[in-house]
Every structure is written in structure tokens, then in C-alpha cells.
Amino acid sequence: MGKEWLAAAKRAVKEFSTDGGSDWAAALTYYGILSIFPGLLVVVSILGLLGPDTVKAVQDNLTSTLPGAIADFVNSAIDQVSGNSSLASVGAVIGALVAFWSASGYVSAFMRAANTIYDVPEGRPMWKKLSTRVALTAAVGLLLIACCLIVVFTGRFAESIGDALGLGSAAVTAWNIAKWPVLVLLVSLMFSILYFAAPNAKHDRFRVLTPGGLVAVLLWIVLSGLFGLYLTFFNSYNKTYGAVAGIIVFLVWLQLSNMAILLGAEYDAELERDEPRRVSPNYP
């Protein structure tokens, strides 16, 4: 098993280059930029129903987790959409639906990239493509909201449980450690759903967690950490790009993130090719 996984990893890296993975990552970065503000509008609208402190708590956690320049850019985007995030009127609901559709542009691009990775043509009828696009966007959005809620509310819940059991701050400390593996599993699940439904491929069954999903998350963590270290010690973006340095930093980080996601998809595809019956074109 170990040798098979290592061989699949080597093939995945090779296929990433053959399939134009860097170009696809750049394309997904473009669609990601177009989708981030509409996507944030939808997410912030839902989180805002739980109170303004919820959004602020999410921003605080982003500040403590992401590299400084990236956290500043994302938090600035959240601030800009927060003023338009109410769902209190029909017009606002329509606006949120339009924003949801705009955010699905990234998923549509990922579906095309996944077809390239799995070496299958896009043979799905239009209705099936659109329904898959909408369903995937909704699934990704719900999982992102779940991650935000875990970060924001479970600390208070752990504190309440700790007080009730007489554990005091020990319960909060334990949860602050345990919540990160939980978040890794949730994001891995999100990637597993994308890898399963995005390509026009027929898989043998859905797996809640896949090796590629876990690889993508771990690779994203490593790349984000290394990029954060680079920004701390060797940052030349401010000198080169001046006032737009923050935007450029975010674009580079987003492309690195997309490369990690695509490499995870390549890895799952190679593992499935080891068992030919597990994946095939899903023609209508």
C-alpha cells in the first residue's frame, strides 16, 4: 500500500505538469478573485444573522491564522461586504442569490479543470452541469460556514462545559488544540466532495475523506506557512509593487492554494487509475 501511494504521488506531480496544473491554478485564481466578494457576501449575510460579533470573531481568527498581508486583504473584503449583507428584504435576498451565482463561477472553472485531471470529456447535459455547479457551490459554502461557526462558538461552548464539570479553562485549552484537526477534516471533506462531483467521471462510491483531500489540506498548510515566512523575512513585494502589494500577495497565496487543491485532485485521480474499475467517463 505504501509503495502504491508513493508511486501515485510521483505520477500526480508529473501529471500536474502535463495537465498544465500551474495554468489551471492561475485560471482558478482569476475566477477566485471574481468569486470572493460575492461569496463573502453570502457567507457574511448568513453569519450576520447570528449577530455582528460573529463576523468580528471570524476576522480575529483570520488575523491570528493567516499571514498578515493576506489576513488584512480578506478582512478588508469582509468589511466592504458587511454593510451590504442584510437578508431583511426581498431585494437583499435577490442580491444574495445573484451573489451566490457569481460565486459559483469558481466551481464551474474547477469542474473543467477536474475533467482535464481525470482525462474525461465534458459530456454532461446543460441541466446536469448547472445543477452540479449549484449543488457544489452550496456544499462548499455550508462547509465554510460550519468552519466559521466551529472557530467562533465552540470555544464558548467548551467554556460552559468546563465550568459545569469543574474543569475551568482546561476544557477551553483542550478544545483550542482539538478544533484544528476537526477543521482539517472538514476542509478535507469539502475537497473530497469537489473531487467526487466536479469531473464528468463515474466513481465506484463516494468517500467522506480521500487521500487527495488530506494531501491538499496539508500541502496548503505547508505552502501558506512557507509563504508567510517568506513575507516575514524576505518580502520584496512592497518595494516592487508599492500600494498594490497587498493585492499581489493575496493573488500569489491564492494561486499557491489552488495548486495544492489541484495536486490533491491529481493524487486521487492517480490512486483511482490503479484500480481501473473505480473511475470511468460518465457519459449521459
mmCIF file of C-alpha atoms in Angstrom:
data_model
loop_
_atom_site.group_PDB
_atom_site.id
_atom_site.type_symbol
_atom_site.label_atom_id
_atom_site.label_comp_id
_atom_site.label_asym_id
_atom_site.label_seq_id
_atom_site.Cartn_x
_atom_site.Cartn_y
_atom_site.Cartn_z
ATOM 1 C CA MET A 1 0.000 0.000 0.000
ATOM 2 C CA GLY A 2 2.762 2.445 0.918
ATOM 3 C CA LYS A 3 4.616 1.822 -2.353
ATOM 4 C CA GLU A 4 1.418 2.292 -4.347
ATOM 5 C CA TRP A 5 0.685 5.602 -2.624
ATOM 6 C CA LEU A 6 4.242 6.825 -3.193
ATOM 7 C CA ALA A 7 4.125 5.801 -6.857
ATOM 8 C CA ALA A 8 0.775 7.578 -7.235
ATOM 9 C CA ALA A 9 2.270 10.713 -5.652
ATOM 10 C CA LYS A 10 5.130 10.716 -8.171
ATOM 11 C CA ARG A 11 2.701 10.275 -11.062
ATOM 12 C CA ALA A 12 0.462 13.023 -9.667
ATOM 13 C CA VAL A 13 3.330 15.518 -9.694
ATOM 14 C CA LYS A 14 4.179 14.528 -13.278
ATOM 15 C CA GLU A 15 0.545 14.707 -14.394
ATOM 16 C CA PHE A 16 0.161 18.093 -12.715
ATOM 17 C CA SER A 17 2.789 19.413 -15.112
ATOM 18 C CA THR A 18 1.396 17.522 -18.116
ATOM 19 C CA ASP A 19 -2.147 18.757 -17.473
ATOM 20 C CA GLY A 20 -0.979 22.363 -17.177
ATOM 21 C CA GLY A 21 -1.661 22.476 -13.458
ATOM 22 C CA SER A 22 0.044 25.834 -12.973
ATOM 23 C CA ASP A 23 -2.052 27.355 -15.763
ATOM 24 C CA TRP A 24 -5.228 25.905 -14.275
ATOM 25 C CA ALA A 25 -4.226 27.276 -10.864
ATOM 26 C CA ALA A 26 -3.800 30.720 -12.430
ATOM 27 C CA ALA A 27 -7.220 30.424 -14.099
ATOM 28 C CA LEU A 28 -8.819 29.359 -10.818
ATOM 29 C CA THR A 29 -7.131 32.301 -9.112
ATOM 30 C CA TYR A 30 -8.783 34.627 -11.633
ATOM 31 C CA TYR A 31 -12.188 33.065 -11.033
ATOM 32 C CA GLY A 32 -11.475 33.043 -7.311
ATOM 33 C CA ILE A 33 -10.961 36.803 -7.314
ATOM 34 C CA LEU A 34 -14.226 37.272 -9.223
ATOM 35 C CA SER A 35 -15.999 34.977 -6.758
ATOM 36 C CA ILE A 36 -14.535 36.079 -3.433
ATOM 37 C CA PHE A 37 -16.641 39.208 -2.910
ATOM 38 C CA PRO A 38 -19.964 37.584 -3.928
ATOM 39 C CA GLY A 39 -19.037 34.512 -1.893
ATOM 40 C CA LEU A 40 -18.164 36.579 1.155
ATOM 41 C CA LEU A 41 -21.430 38.492 0.770
ATOM 42 C CA VAL A 42 -23.412 35.254 1.027
ATOM 43 C CA VAL A 43 -21.358 33.850 3.923
ATOM 44 C CA VAL A 44 -21.328 37.131 5.867
ATOM 45 C CA SER A 45 -25.077 37.530 5.303
ATOM 46 C CA ILE A 46 -25.721 34.178 6.968
ATOM 47 C CA LEU A 47 -23.200 34.693 9.768
ATOM 48 C CA GLY A 48 -24.608 38.172 10.354
ATOM 49 C CA LEU A 49 -27.937 36.620 11.338
ATOM 50 C CA LEU A 50 -26.143 35.334 14.445
ATOM 51 C CA GLY A 51 -25.041 38.829 15.430
ATOM 52 C CA PRO A 52 -22.281 41.279 14.433
ATOM 53 C CA ASP A 53 -19.887 39.776 16.968
ATOM 54 C CA THR A 54 -19.828 36.570 14.915
ATOM 55 C CA VAL A 55 -18.279 38.248 11.878
ATOM 56 C CA LYS A 56 -15.804 40.121 14.091
ATOM 57 C CA ALA A 57 -14.758 36.867 15.760
ATOM 58 C CA VAL A 58 -14.145 35.276 12.349
ATOM 59 C CA GLN A 59 -11.963 38.232 11.371
ATOM 60 C CA ASP A 60 -9.984 37.951 14.608
ATOM 61 C CA ASN A 61 -9.313 34.272 13.927
ATOM 62 C CA LEU A 62 -8.235 35.029 10.359
ATOM 63 C CA THR A 63 -5.795 37.603 11.722
ATOM 64 C CA SER A 64 -4.250 35.060 14.077
ATOM 65 C CA THR A 65 -4.141 32.240 11.488
ATOM 66 C CA LEU A 66 -3.226 33.678 8.073
ATOM 67 C CA PRO A 67 -0.085 35.613 7.111
ATOM 68 C CA GLY A 68 -0.537 39.293 7.945
ATOM 69 C CA ALA A 69 -0.918 40.752 4.445
ATOM 70 C CA ILE A 70 -3.355 38.027 3.392
ATOM 71 C CA ALA A 71 -5.453 38.373 6.555
ATOM 72 C CA ASP A 72 -5.578 42.151 6.040
ATOM 73 C CA PHE A 73 -6.833 41.729 2.465
ATOM 74 C CA VAL A 74 -9.524 39.187 3.386
ATOM 75 C CA ASN A 75 -10.669 41.188 6.421
ATOM 76 C CA SER A 76 -10.846 44.321 4.297
ATOM 77 C CA ALA A 77 -13.041 42.437 1.822
ATOM 78 C CA ILE A 78 -15.281 41.267 4.681
ATOM 79 C CA ASP A 79 -15.587 44.858 5.933
ATOM 80 C CA GLN A 80 -16.641 46.022 2.476
ATOM 81 C CA VAL A 81 -19.389 43.430 2.082
ATOM 82 C CA SER A 82 -20.578 43.587 5.707
ATOM 83 C CA GLY A 83 -22.511 46.792 5.104
ATOM 84 C CA ASN A 84 -24.496 45.101 2.336
ATOM 85 C CA SER A 85 -25.003 41.729 3.992
ATOM 86 C CA SER A 86 -28.538 42.052 5.372
ATOM 87 C CA LEU A 87 -31.132 39.477 4.327
ATOM 88 C CA ALA A 88 -34.001 41.543 5.689
ATOM 89 C CA SER A 89 -35.672 42.454 2.379
ATOM 90 C CA VAL A 90 -36.735 40.774 -0.844
ATOM 91 C CA GLY A 91 -34.206 42.865 -2.745
ATOM 92 C CA ALA A 92 -31.451 41.725 -0.415
ATOM 93 C CA VAL A 93 -32.450 38.088 -0.901
ATOM 94 C CA ILE A 94 -32.361 38.520 -4.679
ATOM 95 C CA GLY A 95 -28.970 40.197 -4.349
ATOM 96 C CA ALA A 96 -27.704 37.288 -2.250
ATOM 97 C CA LEU A 97 -28.926 34.812 -4.892
ATOM 98 C CA VAL A 98 -27.150 36.774 -7.624
ATOM 99 C CA ALA A 99 -24.022 36.816 -5.462
ATOM 100 C CA PHE A 100 -24.344 33.051 -4.954
ATOM 101 C CA TRP A 101 -24.482 32.507 -8.711
ATOM 102 C CA SER A 102 -21.473 34.763 -9.238
ATOM 103 C CA ALA A 103 -19.538 32.836 -6.603
ATOM 104 C CA SER A 104 -20.308 29.592 -8.428
ATOM 105 C CA GLY A 105 -18.054 30.744 -11.278
ATOM 106 C CA TYR A 106 -15.076 29.301 -9.406
ATOM 107 C CA VAL A 107 -16.787 25.918 -9.104
ATOM 108 C CA SER A 108 -17.590 25.948 -12.825
ATOM 109 C CA ALA A 109 -13.916 26.538 -13.635
ATOM 110 C CA PHE A 110 -12.882 23.792 -11.210
ATOM 111 C CA MET A 111 -15.234 21.358 -12.974
ATOM 112 C CA ARG A 112 -13.382 21.990 -16.245
ATOM 113 C CA ALA A 113 -10.017 21.571 -14.535
ATOM 114 C CA ALA A 114 -11.187 18.312 -12.926
ATOM 115 C CA ASN A 115 -12.176 16.925 -16.341
ATOM 116 C CA THR A 116 -8.640 17.608 -17.547
ATOM 117 C CA ILE A 117 -7.169 15.895 -14.485
ATOM 118 C CA TYR A 118 -9.355 12.803 -14.923
ATOM 119 C CA ASP A 119 -8.839 12.785 -18.724
ATOM 120 C CA VAL A 120 -12.563 12.774 -19.451
ATOM 121 C CA PRO A 121 -14.601 14.969 -21.821
ATOM 122 C CA GLU A 122 -17.439 17.151 -20.605
ATOM 123 C CA GLY A 123 -20.382 15.049 -21.748
ATOM 124 C CA ARG A 124 -22.963 16.117 -19.190
ATOM 125 C CA PRO A 125 -26.109 17.857 -20.441
ATOM 126 C CA MET A 126 -26.520 21.510 -19.533
ATOM 127 C CA TRP A 127 -29.111 20.861 -16.796
ATOM 128 C CA LYS A 128 -26.801 18.391 -15.077
ATOM 129 C CA LYS A 129 -23.802 20.721 -15.288
ATOM 130 C CA LEU A 130 -25.783 23.609 -13.818
ATOM 131 C CA SER A 131 -27.308 21.526 -11.032
ATOM 132 C CA THR A 132 -23.874 20.126 -10.145
ATOM 133 C CA ARG A 133 -22.405 23.631 -10.157
ATOM 134 C CA VAL A 134 -25.118 24.975 -7.838
ATOM 135 C CA ALA A 135 -25.024 21.962 -5.509
ATOM 136 C CA LEU A 136 -21.234 22.079 -5.191
ATOM 137 C CA THR A 137 -21.279 25.822 -4.515
ATOM 138 C CA ALA A 138 -23.898 25.318 -1.798
ATOM 139 C CA ALA A 139 -21.951 22.431 -0.246
ATOM 140 C CA VAL A 140 -18.702 24.408 -0.189
ATOM 141 C CA GLY A 141 -20.475 27.447 1.262
ATOM 142 C CA LEU A 142 -22.150 25.432 4.022
ATOM 143 C CA LEU A 143 -18.885 23.760 4.998
ATOM 144 C CA LEU A 144 -17.105 27.123 5.118
ATOM 145 C CA ILE A 145 -19.875 28.461 7.354
ATOM 146 C CA ALA A 146 -19.550 25.364 9.552
ATOM 147 C CA CYS A 147 -15.811 26.026 9.886
ATOM 148 C CA CYS A 148 -16.508 29.626 10.897
ATOM 149 C CA LEU A 149 -19.063 28.548 13.487
ATOM 150 C CA ILE A 150 -16.680 25.992 14.972
ATOM 151 C CA VAL A 151 -14.000 28.643 15.342
ATOM 152 C CA VAL A 152 -16.350 31.251 16.819
ATOM 153 C CA PHE A 153 -18.834 29.439 19.027
ATOM 154 C CA THR A 154 -17.334 26.173 20.182
ATOM 155 C CA GLY A 155 -14.824 27.974 22.407
ATOM 156 C CA ARG A 156 -17.705 29.485 24.365
ATOM 157 C CA PHE A 157 -19.427 26.097 24.421
ATOM 158 C CA ALA A 158 -16.253 24.423 25.726
ATOM 159 C CA GLU A 159 -16.003 27.107 28.412
ATOM 160 C CA SER A 160 -19.585 26.421 29.509
ATOM 161 C CA ILE A 161 -18.960 22.669 29.623
ATOM 162 C CA GLY A 162 -15.720 23.217 31.541
ATOM 163 C CA ASP A 163 -17.478 25.380 34.120
ATOM 164 C CA ALA A 164 -20.275 22.834 34.505
ATOM 165 C CA LEU A 165 -17.804 19.979 35.043
ATOM 166 C CA GLY A 166 -15.468 21.996 37.212
ATOM 167 C CA LEU A 167 -12.663 21.821 34.643
ATOM 168 C CA GLY A 168 -12.368 25.581 34.250
ATOM 169 C CA SER A 169 -10.083 26.787 31.489
ATOM 170 C CA ALA A 170 -8.730 23.277 30.863
ATOM 171 C CA ALA A 171 -11.727 22.491 28.643
ATOM 172 C CA VAL A 172 -11.109 25.604 26.545
ATOM 173 C CA THR A 173 -7.410 24.789 26.224
ATOM 174 C CA ALA A 174 -8.209 21.232 25.160
ATOM 175 C CA TRP A 175 -10.687 22.430 22.561
ATOM 176 C CA ASN A 176 -8.326 25.095 21.219
ATOM 177 C CA ILE A 177 -5.978 22.221 20.406
ATOM 178 C CA ALA A 178 -8.607 19.748 19.202
ATOM 179 C CA LYS A 179 -10.511 22.151 16.936
ATOM 180 C CA TRP A 180 -7.701 22.315 14.369
ATOM 181 C CA PRO A 181 -7.824 18.602 13.453
ATOM 182 C CA VAL A 182 -11.612 18.975 13.251
ATOM 183 C CA LEU A 183 -11.231 21.896 10.838
ATOM 184 C CA VAL A 184 -8.693 19.919 8.775
ATOM 185 C CA LEU A 185 -11.201 17.074 8.470
ATOM 186 C CA LEU A 186 -13.998 19.464 7.453
ATOM 187 C CA VAL A 187 -11.889 21.112 4.752
ATOM 188 C CA SER A 188 -10.726 17.660 3.590
ATOM 189 C CA LEU A 189 -14.396 16.675 3.305
ATOM 190 C CA MET A 190 -15.015 19.787 1.202
ATOM 191 C CA PHE A 191 -12.217 18.797 -1.175
ATOM 192 C CA SER A 192 -13.453 15.192 -1.294
ATOM 193 C CA ILE A 193 -16.880 16.434 -2.405
ATOM 194 C CA LEU A 194 -15.277 18.591 -5.104
ATOM 195 C CA TYR A 195 -13.091 15.757 -6.361
ATOM 196 C CA PHE A 196 -16.056 13.378 -6.482
ATOM 197 C CA ALA A 197 -18.684 15.556 -8.156
ATOM 198 C CA ALA A 198 -16.725 18.073 -10.250
ATOM 199 C CA PRO A 199 -15.321 15.805 -13.002
ATOM 200 C CA ASN A 200 -17.542 14.023 -15.516
ATOM 201 C CA ALA A 201 -16.259 10.722 -14.157
ATOM 202 C CA LYS A 202 -18.091 7.735 -12.735
ATOM 203 C CA HIS A 203 -16.559 6.717 -9.401
ATOM 204 C CA ASP A 204 -17.281 3.462 -7.636
ATOM 205 C CA ARG A 205 -18.522 5.253 -4.492
ATOM 206 C CA PHE A 206 -18.222 8.474 -2.512
ATOM 207 C CA ARG A 207 -15.562 8.617 0.178
ATOM 208 C CA VAL A 208 -16.038 11.075 3.029
ATOM 209 C CA LEU A 209 -12.270 11.529 3.257
ATOM 210 C CA THR A 210 -9.849 10.813 0.442
ATOM 211 C CA PRO A 211 -6.049 10.743 0.445
ATOM 212 C CA GLY A 212 -6.066 13.591 -2.070
ATOM 213 C CA GLY A 213 -8.277 15.733 0.142
ATOM 214 C CA LEU A 214 -5.971 15.271 3.119
ATOM 215 C CA VAL A 215 -2.889 15.879 0.961
ATOM 216 C CA ALA A 216 -4.422 19.100 -0.374
ATOM 217 C CA VAL A 217 -5.118 20.439 3.121
ATOM 218 C CA LEU A 218 -1.688 19.531 4.485
ATOM 219 C CA LEU A 219 0.045 20.910 1.390
ATOM 220 C CA TRP A 220 -1.975 24.120 1.673
ATOM 221 C CA ILE A 221 -0.933 24.497 5.324
ATOM 222 C CA VAL A 222 2.739 23.947 4.446
ATOM 223 C CA LEU A 223 2.691 26.324 1.463
ATOM 224 C CA SER A 224 0.852 29.005 3.444
ATOM 225 C CA GLY A 225 3.346 28.671 6.292
ATOM 226 C CA LEU A 226 6.359 28.882 3.986
ATOM 227 C CA PHE A 227 4.860 31.843 2.151
ATOM 228 C CA GLY A 228 4.203 33.527 5.491
ATOM 229 C CA LEU A 229 7.852 33.018 6.471
ATOM 230 C CA TYR A 230 8.960 34.466 3.144
ATOM 231 C CA LEU A 231 6.783 37.531 3.688
ATOM 232 C CA THR A 232 8.239 37.952 7.170
ATOM 233 C CA PHE A 233 11.931 37.655 6.316
ATOM 234 C CA PHE A 234 12.383 38.196 2.567
ATOM 235 C CA ASN A 235 9.391 40.245 1.495
ATOM 236 C CA SER A 236 10.156 42.364 -1.575
ATOM 237 C CA TYR A 237 6.558 42.898 -2.685
ATOM 238 C CA ASN A 238 6.235 46.314 -1.033
ATOM 239 C CA LYS A 239 9.320 47.604 -2.834
ATOM 240 C CA THR A 240 8.267 46.144 -6.181
ATOM 241 C CA TYR A 241 4.515 46.758 -6.207
ATOM 242 C CA GLY A 242 4.080 49.625 -3.769
ATOM 243 C CA ALA A 243 0.447 50.431 -2.993
ATOM 244 C CA VAL A 244 -0.900 47.256 -4.628
ATOM 245 C CA ALA A 245 1.499 44.931 -2.794
ATOM 246 C CA GLY A 246 -1.289 43.565 -0.581
ATOM 247 C CA ILE A 247 -3.348 42.559 -3.616
ATOM 248 C CA ILE A 248 -0.347 40.880 -5.282
ATOM 249 C CA VAL A 249 0.469 38.967 -2.097
ATOM 250 C CA PHE A 250 -3.117 37.711 -1.899
ATOM 251 C CA LEU A 251 -3.051 36.641 -5.573
ATOM 252 C CA VAL A 252 0.171 34.675 -5.075
ATOM 253 C CA TRP A 253 -1.216 32.992 -1.956
ATOM 254 C CA LEU A 254 -4.468 32.170 -3.751
ATOM 255 C CA GLN A 255 -2.557 30.595 -6.640
ATOM 256 C CA LEU A 256 -0.484 28.509 -4.224
ATOM 257 C CA SER A 257 -3.726 27.401 -2.572
ATOM 258 C CA ASN A 258 -5.212 26.385 -5.923
ATOM 259 C CA MET A 259 -2.069 24.454 -6.794
ATOM 260 C CA ALA A 260 -2.461 22.480 -3.555
ATOM 261 C CA ILE A 261 -6.124 21.737 -4.342
ATOM 262 C CA LEU A 262 -5.312 20.599 -7.890
ATOM 263 C CA LEU A 263 -2.431 18.422 -6.708
ATOM 264 C CA GLY A 264 -4.834 16.741 -4.305
ATOM 265 C CA ALA A 265 -7.194 16.041 -7.207
ATOM 266 C CA GLU A 266 -4.309 14.657 -9.282
ATOM 267 C CA TYR A 267 -3.347 12.361 -6.414
ATOM 268 C CA ASP A 268 -6.866 10.974 -6.047
ATOM 269 C CA ALA A 269 -7.098 10.501 -9.821
ATOM 270 C CA GLU A 270 -3.838 8.534 -9.891
ATOM 271 C CA LEU A 271 -4.934 6.333 -6.997
ATOM 272 C CA GLU A 272 -8.167 5.586 -8.839
ATOM 273 C CA ARG A 273 -6.284 4.733 -12.025
ATOM 274 C CA ASP A 274 -4.540 1.979 -10.076
ATOM 275 C CA GLU A 275 -7.978 0.327 -9.975
ATOM 276 C CA PRO A 276 -9.438 0.782 -13.490
ATOM 277 C CA ARG A 277 -12.972 -0.145 -12.438
ATOM 278 C CA ARG A 278 -13.101 2.670 -9.908
ATOM 279 C CA VAL A 279 -13.343 5.546 -12.386
ATOM 280 C CA SER A 280 -14.588 5.920 -15.976
ATOM 281 C CA PRO A 281 -16.142 8.626 -18.165
ATOM 282 C CA ASN A 282 -19.689 9.389 -17.086
ATOM 283 C CA TYR A 283 -21.432 9.840 -20.402
ATOM 284 C CA PRO A 284 -25.081 10.922 -20.449
#
